[in-house]
Structures are given as C-alpha cells and as structure tokens.
XYZ file of C-alpha atoms in Angstrom:
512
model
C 120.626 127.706 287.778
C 118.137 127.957 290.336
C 116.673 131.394 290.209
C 117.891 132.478 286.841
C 117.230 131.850 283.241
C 119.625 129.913 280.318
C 120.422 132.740 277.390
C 116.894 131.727 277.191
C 115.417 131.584 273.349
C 113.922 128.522 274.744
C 111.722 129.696 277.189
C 111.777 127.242 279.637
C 113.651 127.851 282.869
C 111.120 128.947 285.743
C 112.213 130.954 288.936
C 112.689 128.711 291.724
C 112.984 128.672 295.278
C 117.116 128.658 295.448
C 118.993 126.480 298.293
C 119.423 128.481 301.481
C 122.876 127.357 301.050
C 125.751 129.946 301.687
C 127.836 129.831 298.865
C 131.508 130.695 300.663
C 134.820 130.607 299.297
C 135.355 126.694 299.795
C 137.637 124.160 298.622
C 138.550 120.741 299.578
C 141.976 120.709 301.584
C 143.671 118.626 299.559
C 143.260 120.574 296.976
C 143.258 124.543 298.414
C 147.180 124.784 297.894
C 147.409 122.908 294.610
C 144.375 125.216 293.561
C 147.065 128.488 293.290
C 149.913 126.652 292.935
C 149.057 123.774 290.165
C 145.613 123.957 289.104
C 143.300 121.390 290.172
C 140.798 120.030 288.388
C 136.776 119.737 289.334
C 137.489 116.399 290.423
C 140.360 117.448 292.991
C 142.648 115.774 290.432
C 145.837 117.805 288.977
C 145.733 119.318 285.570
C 148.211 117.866 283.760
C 147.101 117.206 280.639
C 145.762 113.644 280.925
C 142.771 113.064 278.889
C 139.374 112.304 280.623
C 138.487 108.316 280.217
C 135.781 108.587 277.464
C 131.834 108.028 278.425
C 132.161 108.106 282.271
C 128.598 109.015 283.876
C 127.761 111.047 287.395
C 126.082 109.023 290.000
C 122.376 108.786 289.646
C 120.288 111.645 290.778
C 116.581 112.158 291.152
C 113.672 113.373 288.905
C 112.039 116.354 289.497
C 107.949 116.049 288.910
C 106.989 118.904 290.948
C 104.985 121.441 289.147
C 106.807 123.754 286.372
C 109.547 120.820 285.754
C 112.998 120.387 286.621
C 115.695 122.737 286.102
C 116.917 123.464 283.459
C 120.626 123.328 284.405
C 120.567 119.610 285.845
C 120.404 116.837 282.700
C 120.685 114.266 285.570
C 118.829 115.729 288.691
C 121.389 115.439 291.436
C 121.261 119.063 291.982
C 124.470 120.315 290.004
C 123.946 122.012 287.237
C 126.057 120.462 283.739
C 127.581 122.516 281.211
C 127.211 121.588 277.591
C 128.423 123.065 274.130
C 129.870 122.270 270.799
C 133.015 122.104 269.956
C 135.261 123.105 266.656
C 138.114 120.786 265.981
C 140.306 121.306 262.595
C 143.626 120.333 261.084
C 146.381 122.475 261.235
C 145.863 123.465 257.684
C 141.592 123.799 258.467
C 141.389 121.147 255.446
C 139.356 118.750 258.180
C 137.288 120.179 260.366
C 134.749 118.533 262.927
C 131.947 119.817 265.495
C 131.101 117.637 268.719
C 128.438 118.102 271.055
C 130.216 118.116 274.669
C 128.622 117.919 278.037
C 130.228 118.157 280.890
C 128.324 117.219 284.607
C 128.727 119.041 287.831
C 129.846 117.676 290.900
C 130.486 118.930 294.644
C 133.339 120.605 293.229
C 132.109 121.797 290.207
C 132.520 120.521 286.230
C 134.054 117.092 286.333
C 135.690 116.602 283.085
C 136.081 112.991 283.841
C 132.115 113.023 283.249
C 130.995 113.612 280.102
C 128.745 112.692 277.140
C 129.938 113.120 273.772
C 128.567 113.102 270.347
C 129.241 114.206 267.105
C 126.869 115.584 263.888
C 127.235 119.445 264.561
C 124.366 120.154 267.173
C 123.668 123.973 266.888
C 120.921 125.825 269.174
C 121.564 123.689 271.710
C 117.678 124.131 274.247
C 117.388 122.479 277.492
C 114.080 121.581 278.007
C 111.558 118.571 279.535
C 110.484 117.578 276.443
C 108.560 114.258 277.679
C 107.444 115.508 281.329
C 109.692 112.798 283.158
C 110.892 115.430 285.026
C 114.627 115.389 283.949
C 116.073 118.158 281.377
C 116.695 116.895 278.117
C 119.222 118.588 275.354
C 117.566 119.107 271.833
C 119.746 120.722 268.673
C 119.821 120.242 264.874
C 122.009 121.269 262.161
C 122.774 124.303 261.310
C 120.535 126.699 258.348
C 123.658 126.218 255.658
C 123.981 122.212 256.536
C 124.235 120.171 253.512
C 121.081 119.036 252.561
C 121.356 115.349 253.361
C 121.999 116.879 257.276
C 118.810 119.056 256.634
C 115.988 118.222 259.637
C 117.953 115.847 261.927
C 116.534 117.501 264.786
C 117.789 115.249 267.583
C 117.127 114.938 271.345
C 119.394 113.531 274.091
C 116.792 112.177 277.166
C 118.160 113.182 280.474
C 117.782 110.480 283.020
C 119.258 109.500 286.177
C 122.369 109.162 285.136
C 122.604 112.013 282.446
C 121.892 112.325 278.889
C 120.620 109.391 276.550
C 122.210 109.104 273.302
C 120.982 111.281 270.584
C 117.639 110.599 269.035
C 116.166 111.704 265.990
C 113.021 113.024 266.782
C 110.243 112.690 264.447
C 109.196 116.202 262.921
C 109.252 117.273 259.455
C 111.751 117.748 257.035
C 113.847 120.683 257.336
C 112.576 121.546 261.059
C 115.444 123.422 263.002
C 113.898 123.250 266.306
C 115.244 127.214 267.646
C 112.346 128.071 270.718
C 111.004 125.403 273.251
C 107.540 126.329 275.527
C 104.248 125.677 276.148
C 102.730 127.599 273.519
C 99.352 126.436 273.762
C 98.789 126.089 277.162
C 98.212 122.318 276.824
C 100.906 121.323 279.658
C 102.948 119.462 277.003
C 106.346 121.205 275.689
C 106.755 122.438 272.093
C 109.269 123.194 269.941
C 109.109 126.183 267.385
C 111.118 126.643 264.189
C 111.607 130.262 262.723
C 111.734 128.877 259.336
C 114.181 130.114 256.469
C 114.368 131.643 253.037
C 112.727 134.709 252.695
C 113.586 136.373 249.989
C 114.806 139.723 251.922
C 116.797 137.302 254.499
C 120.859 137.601 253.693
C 120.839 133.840 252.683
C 117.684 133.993 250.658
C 117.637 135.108 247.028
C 115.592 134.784 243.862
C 114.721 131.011 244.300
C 113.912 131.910 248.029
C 110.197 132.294 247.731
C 109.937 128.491 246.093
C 112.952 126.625 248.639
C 111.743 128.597 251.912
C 109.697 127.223 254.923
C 107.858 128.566 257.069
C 107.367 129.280 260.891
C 106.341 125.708 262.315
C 105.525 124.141 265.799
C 105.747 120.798 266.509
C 103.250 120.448 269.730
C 104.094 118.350 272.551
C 104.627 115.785 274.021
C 107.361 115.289 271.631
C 109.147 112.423 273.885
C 107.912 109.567 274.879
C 108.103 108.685 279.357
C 111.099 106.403 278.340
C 113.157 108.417 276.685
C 112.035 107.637 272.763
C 111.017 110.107 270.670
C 106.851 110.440 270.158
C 105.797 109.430 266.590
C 103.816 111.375 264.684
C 103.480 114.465 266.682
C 101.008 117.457 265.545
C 102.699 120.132 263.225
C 100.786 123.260 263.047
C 101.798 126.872 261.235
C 101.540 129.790 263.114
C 99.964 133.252 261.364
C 102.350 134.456 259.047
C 105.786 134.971 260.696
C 107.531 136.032 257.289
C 105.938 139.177 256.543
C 104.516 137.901 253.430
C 107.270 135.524 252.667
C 109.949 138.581 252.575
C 112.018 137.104 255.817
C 112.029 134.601 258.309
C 112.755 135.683 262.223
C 116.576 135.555 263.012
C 116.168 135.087 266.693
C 113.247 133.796 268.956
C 112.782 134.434 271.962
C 110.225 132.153 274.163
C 108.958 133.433 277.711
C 105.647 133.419 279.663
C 106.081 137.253 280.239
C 102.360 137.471 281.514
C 102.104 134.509 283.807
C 99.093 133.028 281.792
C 100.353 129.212 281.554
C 101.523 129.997 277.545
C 104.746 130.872 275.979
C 105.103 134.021 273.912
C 107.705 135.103 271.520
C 109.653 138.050 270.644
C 111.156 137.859 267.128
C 113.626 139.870 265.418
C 114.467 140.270 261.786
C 117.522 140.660 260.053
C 116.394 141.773 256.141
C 118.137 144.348 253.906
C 115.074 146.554 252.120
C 116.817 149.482 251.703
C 117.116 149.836 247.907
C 114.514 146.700 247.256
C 111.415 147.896 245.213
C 109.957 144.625 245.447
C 109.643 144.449 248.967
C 105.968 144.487 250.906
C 105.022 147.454 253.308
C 104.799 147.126 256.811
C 107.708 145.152 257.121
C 108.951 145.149 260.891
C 112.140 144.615 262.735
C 110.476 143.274 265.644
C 107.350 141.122 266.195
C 105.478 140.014 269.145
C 103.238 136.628 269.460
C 101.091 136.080 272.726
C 100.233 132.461 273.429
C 96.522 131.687 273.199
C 95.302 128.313 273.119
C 95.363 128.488 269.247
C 98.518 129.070 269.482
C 100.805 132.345 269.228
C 98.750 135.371 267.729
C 100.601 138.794 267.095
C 100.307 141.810 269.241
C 101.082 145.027 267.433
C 100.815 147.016 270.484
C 103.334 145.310 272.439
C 105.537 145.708 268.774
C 105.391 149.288 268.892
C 106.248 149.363 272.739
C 109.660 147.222 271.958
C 111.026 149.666 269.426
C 110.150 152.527 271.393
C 111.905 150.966 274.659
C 115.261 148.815 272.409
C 116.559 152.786 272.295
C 117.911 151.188 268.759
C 116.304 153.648 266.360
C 113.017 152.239 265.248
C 114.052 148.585 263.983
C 113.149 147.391 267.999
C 116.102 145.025 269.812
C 118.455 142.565 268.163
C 118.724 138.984 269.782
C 116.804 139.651 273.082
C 117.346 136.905 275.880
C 114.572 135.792 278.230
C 114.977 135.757 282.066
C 113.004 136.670 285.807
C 115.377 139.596 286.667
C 112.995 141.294 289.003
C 112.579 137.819 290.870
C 108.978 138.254 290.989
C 108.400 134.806 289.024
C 107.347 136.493 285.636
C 109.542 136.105 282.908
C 111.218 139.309 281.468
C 112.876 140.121 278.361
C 116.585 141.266 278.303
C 117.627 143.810 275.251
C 121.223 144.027 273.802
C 121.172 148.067 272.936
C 123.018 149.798 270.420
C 122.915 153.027 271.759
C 122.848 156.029 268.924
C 126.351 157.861 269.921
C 128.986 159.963 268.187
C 132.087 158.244 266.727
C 134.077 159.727 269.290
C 131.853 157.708 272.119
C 132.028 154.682 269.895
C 136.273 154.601 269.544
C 135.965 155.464 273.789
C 133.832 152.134 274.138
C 130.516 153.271 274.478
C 127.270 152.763 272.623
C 125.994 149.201 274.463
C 123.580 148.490 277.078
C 121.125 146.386 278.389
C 117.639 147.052 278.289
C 115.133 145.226 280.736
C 111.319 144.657 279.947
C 109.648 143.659 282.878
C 106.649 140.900 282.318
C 103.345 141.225 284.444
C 100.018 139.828 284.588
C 98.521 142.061 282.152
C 101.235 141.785 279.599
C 104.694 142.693 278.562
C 106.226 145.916 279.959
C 102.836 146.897 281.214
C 104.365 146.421 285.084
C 106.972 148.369 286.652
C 109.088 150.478 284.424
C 111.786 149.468 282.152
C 114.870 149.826 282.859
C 118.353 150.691 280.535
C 121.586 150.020 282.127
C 124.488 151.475 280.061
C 127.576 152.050 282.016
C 129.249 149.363 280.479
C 132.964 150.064 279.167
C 133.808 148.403 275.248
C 132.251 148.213 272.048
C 128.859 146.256 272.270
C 128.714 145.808 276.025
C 125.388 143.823 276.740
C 125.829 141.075 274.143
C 124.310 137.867 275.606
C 123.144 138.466 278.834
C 121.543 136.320 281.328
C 120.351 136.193 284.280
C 121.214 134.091 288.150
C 122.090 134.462 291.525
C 125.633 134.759 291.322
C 126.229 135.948 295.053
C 123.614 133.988 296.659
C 121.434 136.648 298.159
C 118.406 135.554 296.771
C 118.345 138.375 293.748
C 118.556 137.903 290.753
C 121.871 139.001 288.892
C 122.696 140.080 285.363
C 125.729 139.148 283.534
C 126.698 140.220 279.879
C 129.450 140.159 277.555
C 130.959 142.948 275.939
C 133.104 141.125 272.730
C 134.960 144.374 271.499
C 136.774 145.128 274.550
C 140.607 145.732 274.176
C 140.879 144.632 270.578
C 138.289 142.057 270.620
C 140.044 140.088 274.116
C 136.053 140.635 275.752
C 135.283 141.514 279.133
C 131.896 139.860 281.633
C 130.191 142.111 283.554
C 128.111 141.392 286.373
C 125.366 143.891 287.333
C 124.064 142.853 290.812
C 120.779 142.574 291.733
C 118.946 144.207 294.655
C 115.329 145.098 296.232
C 114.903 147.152 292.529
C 116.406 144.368 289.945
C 120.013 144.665 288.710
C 121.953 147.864 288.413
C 125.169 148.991 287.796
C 125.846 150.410 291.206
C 128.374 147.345 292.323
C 129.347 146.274 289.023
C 132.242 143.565 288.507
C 134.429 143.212 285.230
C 136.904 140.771 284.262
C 138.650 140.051 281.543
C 141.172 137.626 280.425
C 143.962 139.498 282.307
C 142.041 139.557 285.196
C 144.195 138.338 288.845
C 143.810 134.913 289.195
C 142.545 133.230 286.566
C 144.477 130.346 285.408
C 146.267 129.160 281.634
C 147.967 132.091 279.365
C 146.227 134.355 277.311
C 146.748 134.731 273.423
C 149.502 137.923 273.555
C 148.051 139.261 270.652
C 144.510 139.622 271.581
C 141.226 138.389 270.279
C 140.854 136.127 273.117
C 136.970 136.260 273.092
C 136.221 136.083 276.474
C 132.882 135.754 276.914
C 130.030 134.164 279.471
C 128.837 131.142 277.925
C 124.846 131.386 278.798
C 123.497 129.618 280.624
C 124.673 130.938 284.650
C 124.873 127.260 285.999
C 125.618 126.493 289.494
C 127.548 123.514 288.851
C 129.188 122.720 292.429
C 125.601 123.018 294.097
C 126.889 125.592 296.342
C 123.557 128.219 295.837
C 125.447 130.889 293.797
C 125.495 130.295 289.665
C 128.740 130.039 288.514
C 129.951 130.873 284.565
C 131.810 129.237 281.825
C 133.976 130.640 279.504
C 135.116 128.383 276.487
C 139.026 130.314 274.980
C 139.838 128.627 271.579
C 143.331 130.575 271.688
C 144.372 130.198 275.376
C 147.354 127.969 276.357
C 148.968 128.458 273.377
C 145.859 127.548 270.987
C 145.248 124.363 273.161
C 141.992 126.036 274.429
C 140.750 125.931 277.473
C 137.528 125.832 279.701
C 137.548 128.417 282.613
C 135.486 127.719 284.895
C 134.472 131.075 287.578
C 132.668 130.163 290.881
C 130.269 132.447 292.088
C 130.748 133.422 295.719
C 129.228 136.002 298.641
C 130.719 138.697 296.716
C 130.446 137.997 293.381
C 132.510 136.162 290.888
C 135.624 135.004 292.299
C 138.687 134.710 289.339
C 141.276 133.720 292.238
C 139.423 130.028 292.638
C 138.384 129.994 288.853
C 138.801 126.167 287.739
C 140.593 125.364 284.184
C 140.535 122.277 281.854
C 141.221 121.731 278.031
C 139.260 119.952 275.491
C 141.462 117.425 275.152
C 141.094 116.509 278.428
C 137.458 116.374 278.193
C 137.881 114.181 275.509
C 137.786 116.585 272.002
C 141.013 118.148 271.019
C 141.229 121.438 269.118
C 143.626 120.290 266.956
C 142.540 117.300 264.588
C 145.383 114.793 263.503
C-alpha cells in the first residue's frame, strides 16, 4: 500500500514514493502448475485443508523513521503489506457465537497463512496507525457501540515491531472511548485518536434516556504509546466544539485526512438521525459536517459543509460514509464519496443509481483545487460502496476500486477504475465478480455471496502493484474462504488469485 490509502477513516496513510518494481505475472515454478491445477497456498504449500500451526511470526523486518511514518500496510516493516480482520465464528444452531481478530503477514508470495497473530474480544474499527512514533504500524480497535457494558472502553492496541504485532494492550483512555479516527489533529507531531461519541437522542440507538447515558466527541492526544510498545499513561483527553448538534446525534462515520497539506488532520462527519416527524428536535441540524485542524484542535467550517452537499449529488443531506485517499497522486489527501444518485425506479431495478464522487484536497482547502469529479458508470445497485484507493497496475497512478454489494441478487461485484495523467476514470474499467474466470473455491449457488474488496489495497507479495482481499463467509460450501487477487501490469488478475480458509488460518467458521 505504497501510493494509496486504507478505507481510510483513520487518516493516516501518506502517498509514497512506490518501488520501481514491475509487478509481472510471476510465480515460483514449483508452484505455477499446481497454481491452476491444485491451488497453492502463499507459502508455495498445497491447499488441502491443513490448519496453519498457531502463533508463527514473519522474519524480522525494519522500522521505518523517515518523515510521515511507516506504511500503513506493513505491521512488521519488511516491505509486504499484512492483511488483518475479524472474524465471525458460530455453532451450527448460532447459539455460540465468537469474533477473533486475525492477521495475516505478507510474504514474497503474498499472505502466508502459516503467519499469523490471533486474538479474541471482538475488535471492531480496526485503524492502522504509528501510534508511538517507532516507526512500525500498530493495529488499534475496541468493542463495538452495543457491547455489553462490562466490554464498554477496552480500547486496545497491538504494537507492531520487527517481528509483527505485540499482543493486545489496553490503552489507557477513558471509559467508554471507541477510538473510530486516528491523525494528527493538532499539529503536535504525535498521533491521536478521535471518538465520535454515542447517544444522541435523534441517533437510531438513542432514545429518551439518551441525553443523560450519551458521550460526547473526544480526542485522546498523542503520543498514546510508549517507544516500547506499552501503552502511555495518562494521556490528555480534550472535547472538541460540539459534534452532536446540541446533543441530538453523534457522527456515524469519520473520516480523518490532511486534505490541505497543513501538517493537521481534518474530518468529514456524517450523520445518520431520523427528524422527520420529531418536534423536539433543534434547527440547523446537518447531515454533513466539516472540522479543519488548527492547533486547538478541529474547528468547523460551514463553507466547506455547504460545498459537500452540493458536490455528494445525494439531495441535500451531503455523502454517506466517505473514505479518505491521494487519488490525484499529487500528495494531498482527497475525499472519496459513495453517491446515491436520484434516478427513476426503472434505473434503480436496471442497476443504476451509485457512483463515486472525488473531492480533490489542495493547499487552500478542500475541493478548492482542481474540479471534482463523479464517476457513475458502474453496473448494480449501490456501486461505489467502500472505495479505496492504490496502484493496482503499477504505473505509478493512483487507482480506484469500489464495491457494488447489490449486484446479481446481492453476489457483489469490484470494480477497478484506473488511474491516469487526470485521476481515475471509468474509461478502462475492470469488474469481477464471484463467477469471474479463474478464481478459485465454489460459489454459494444461490447467491448472496458478498463479494466485496476488503479496504485496505495492500500489496502483500511486495511486487509494486496493491493487491485485494476478499473475505466469502458462504464459499466452499459455507467453509469460507479468503481470496486473495494479485494486482498485475494490467490490472487485477483472477487467473493467479490465491485462496485459503479460516480454518486454515487458524479460526474456523463453524464453532464445535
């Protein structure tokens, strides 16, 4: 993940210089034939269904303390990028369920799924970020909004380190914080973690005891780690200027970039409340708010506010979920709409209504730079869902991939919108889907496969072109499976896609 961005609410990937390295169609010989004909593993072993040995680390790589950090795709800094995610696991009957956190590391030949960390407790909002400036990424997550409360405010942090991630930490921030944005939001140097907050009374899981149980918007300022891996006691808490319109709702996404290259994070964030037929609720509420960093911290910009809705081509509540990225490769972060396009119902049952919508950041603020740009050619209901940015074919521009999660009865489709001298476009396009040549395991015949781009683009073999992940709960006959799609010279390339289960990464689907 060299020149791109993570799905990136945490605002903390930086464009880099990517590897001159020409990412061709290559495998090892041993393994080229048993690629098409078996399936081979990242680690050139077969997949047969062995499960990985538990706990078994990469070799040690290198920190990176040049300025702007390391990347953010690397826990362990030996220049492959690692996937990580959480897993579901339940009993047949769903009666026990559990949630793991599962990374897996990246090797010459992609995601080894003999190396791994594991841990359990439910991690959600997983951010990749330096949290303690040592120069290697660490993994931060906390429990989900509707935990029980004794979960409530176990933010932890796993310390990446030579040879990948520590073991989670509980870092020491206040009770309740779900730690959902990482960034310099003060321009101090140090990294900080934001928390939307909860329980506004307008909010779908607030109420009439909202106003007395909710939080508010909180940052814990850096440096939250300690240079050995420990998390820093008694870090500074501060609260931002009201981010829940007068206690009515708190944000349902963030989304942290430096989109005018001043050395501070901003945010975009969006709102989900319901005011339609509520008397009680305050005017001026807004879909959509923007906070510049300032070394006070963020402080809203209602110009920038009115600019989003006009641009989200949503209707007037602004985007939903935005994603931060460079997509114009000119080092300047940029913000990356999901649009829900205002079409007919006849459009809609075709597949169309999505799109994504780029923003471009510039020194003298948000979309102020070169003009915005919608891309909508996208086939299925809600193309443009999570998109994010990489070089997928190497050429030193950056890419845009998104998901669309409707298409063909909810089986999903990727699409890759290539980048050029202009930014990405449609002109080019790839899409595949679950069916698509190639791609190894068997599809669920009855649809809902969900295949969809796991952000972020990682380049996990170290070959110069990003490469994607797609987690399928229902392929292989519900075993699930990991497919993992190598980026090449021409794009993504489904014929060398790479396959492994959970259980052979060491967390089975299916609980006994």
């Amino acid at each position: 993940m060299r020149l791109g961005a993570i799905e990136r609410r945490d605002g903390g990937v930086r464009p880099r210089d990517r590897r001159r390295t020409t990412c061709a169609a290559t495998v090892s010989a041993s393994c080229a034939l048993l690629l098409v004909l078996a399936g081979c593993d990242a680690s050139g072993t077969p997949s047969d269904g062995r499960a990985a040995s538990p706990g078994q680390r990469p070799p040690a790589g290198k920190a990176d303390t040049s300025e702007g950090g390391p990347d953010n795709g690397d826990f362990n800094g030996d220049g492959h990028d690692d996937y990580a995610t959480v897993v579901h696991s339940a009993t047949k009957d769903r009666k026990r369920s559990k949630d793991t956190l599962l990374v897996v590391y990246g090797s010459k030949k992609g995601l080894n799924r003999s190396w791994t960390t594991r841990a359990d407790g439910g991690f959600q909002q997983l951010l990749r970020t330096d949290l303690n400036g040592d120069g290697f990424t660490d993994l931060v997550g906390a429990r989900p909004r509707g935990a029980a409360e004794r979960d409530r405010g176990r933010a932890r942090a796993l310390f990446g380190g030579p040879r990948g991630l520590s073991r989670p930490r509980a870092l020491d921030v206040p009770a309740g914080f779900r730690p959902q944005a990482a960034g310099d939001f003060d321009g101090d140097g140090k990294t900080d973690l934001f928390d939307t907050g909860s329980g506004g009374r307008g909010d779908a899981d607030g109420g009439p005891s909202a106003r007395r149980s909710g939080t508010p918007a909180r940052i814990v300022h850096g440096p939250v780690g300690t240079a050995d891996g420990r998390p820093h006691e008694h870090a500074r808490t501060s609260v931002p200027p009201d981010m829940s319109q007068h206690g009515y709702a708190a944000p349902e996404s963030a989304a942290a970039g430096d989109f005018d290259a001043d050395g501070r994070t901003d945010l975009v964030l969006t709102y989900g409340y319901d005011a339609e037929q509520d008397d009680s609720a305050p005017a001026g509420l807004s879909r959509t708010a923007y906070y510049r960093g300032t070394a006070d911290g963020p402080a809203r910009d209602r110009g920038v506010e009115d600019m989003l809705r006009r641009q989200s081509a949503g209707g007037p509540d602004g985007p939903s979920a935005p994603a931060v990225g460079d997509a114009d490769g000119d080092g300047i972060d940029d913000l990356l709409m999901p649009l829900a396009l205002p079409v007919s119902y006849a459009e809609r049952k075709a597949g169309r209504g999505g799109g994504v919508g780029i923003l471009h950041g510039a020194r003298s603020g948000l979309g102020t730079g070169k003009r915005a740009v919608r891309i909508t050619e996208g086939r299925g209901a809600g193309f443009g869902a999570s998109p994010a940015v990489g070089d997928v074919n190497g050429d030193g521009h950056p890419d845009i991939v998104a998901n669309t999660p409707g298409f063909r009865r909810h089986d999903g489709l990727v699409t890759l919108l290539p980048g050029g001298p202009d930014g990405p476009s449609a002109r080019g396009a790839q899409e595949i889907d679950v069916r698509s040549k190639g791609l190894p395991g068997t599809p669920n015949p009855h649809h809902w496969n969900a295949f969809a781009v796991q952000p972020p683009l990682l380049d996990t073999d170290g070959d110069g072109c990003d490469d994607a992940v797609v987690f399928l709960p229902l392929h292989n006959g519900r075993e699930g499976a990991f497919l993992e799609i190598p980026g090449s010279e021409k794009g993504f390339a489904p014929s060398r896609a790479r396959q492994f289960t959970p259980a052979e990464a060491g967390v089975p689907l299916r609980l006994r």
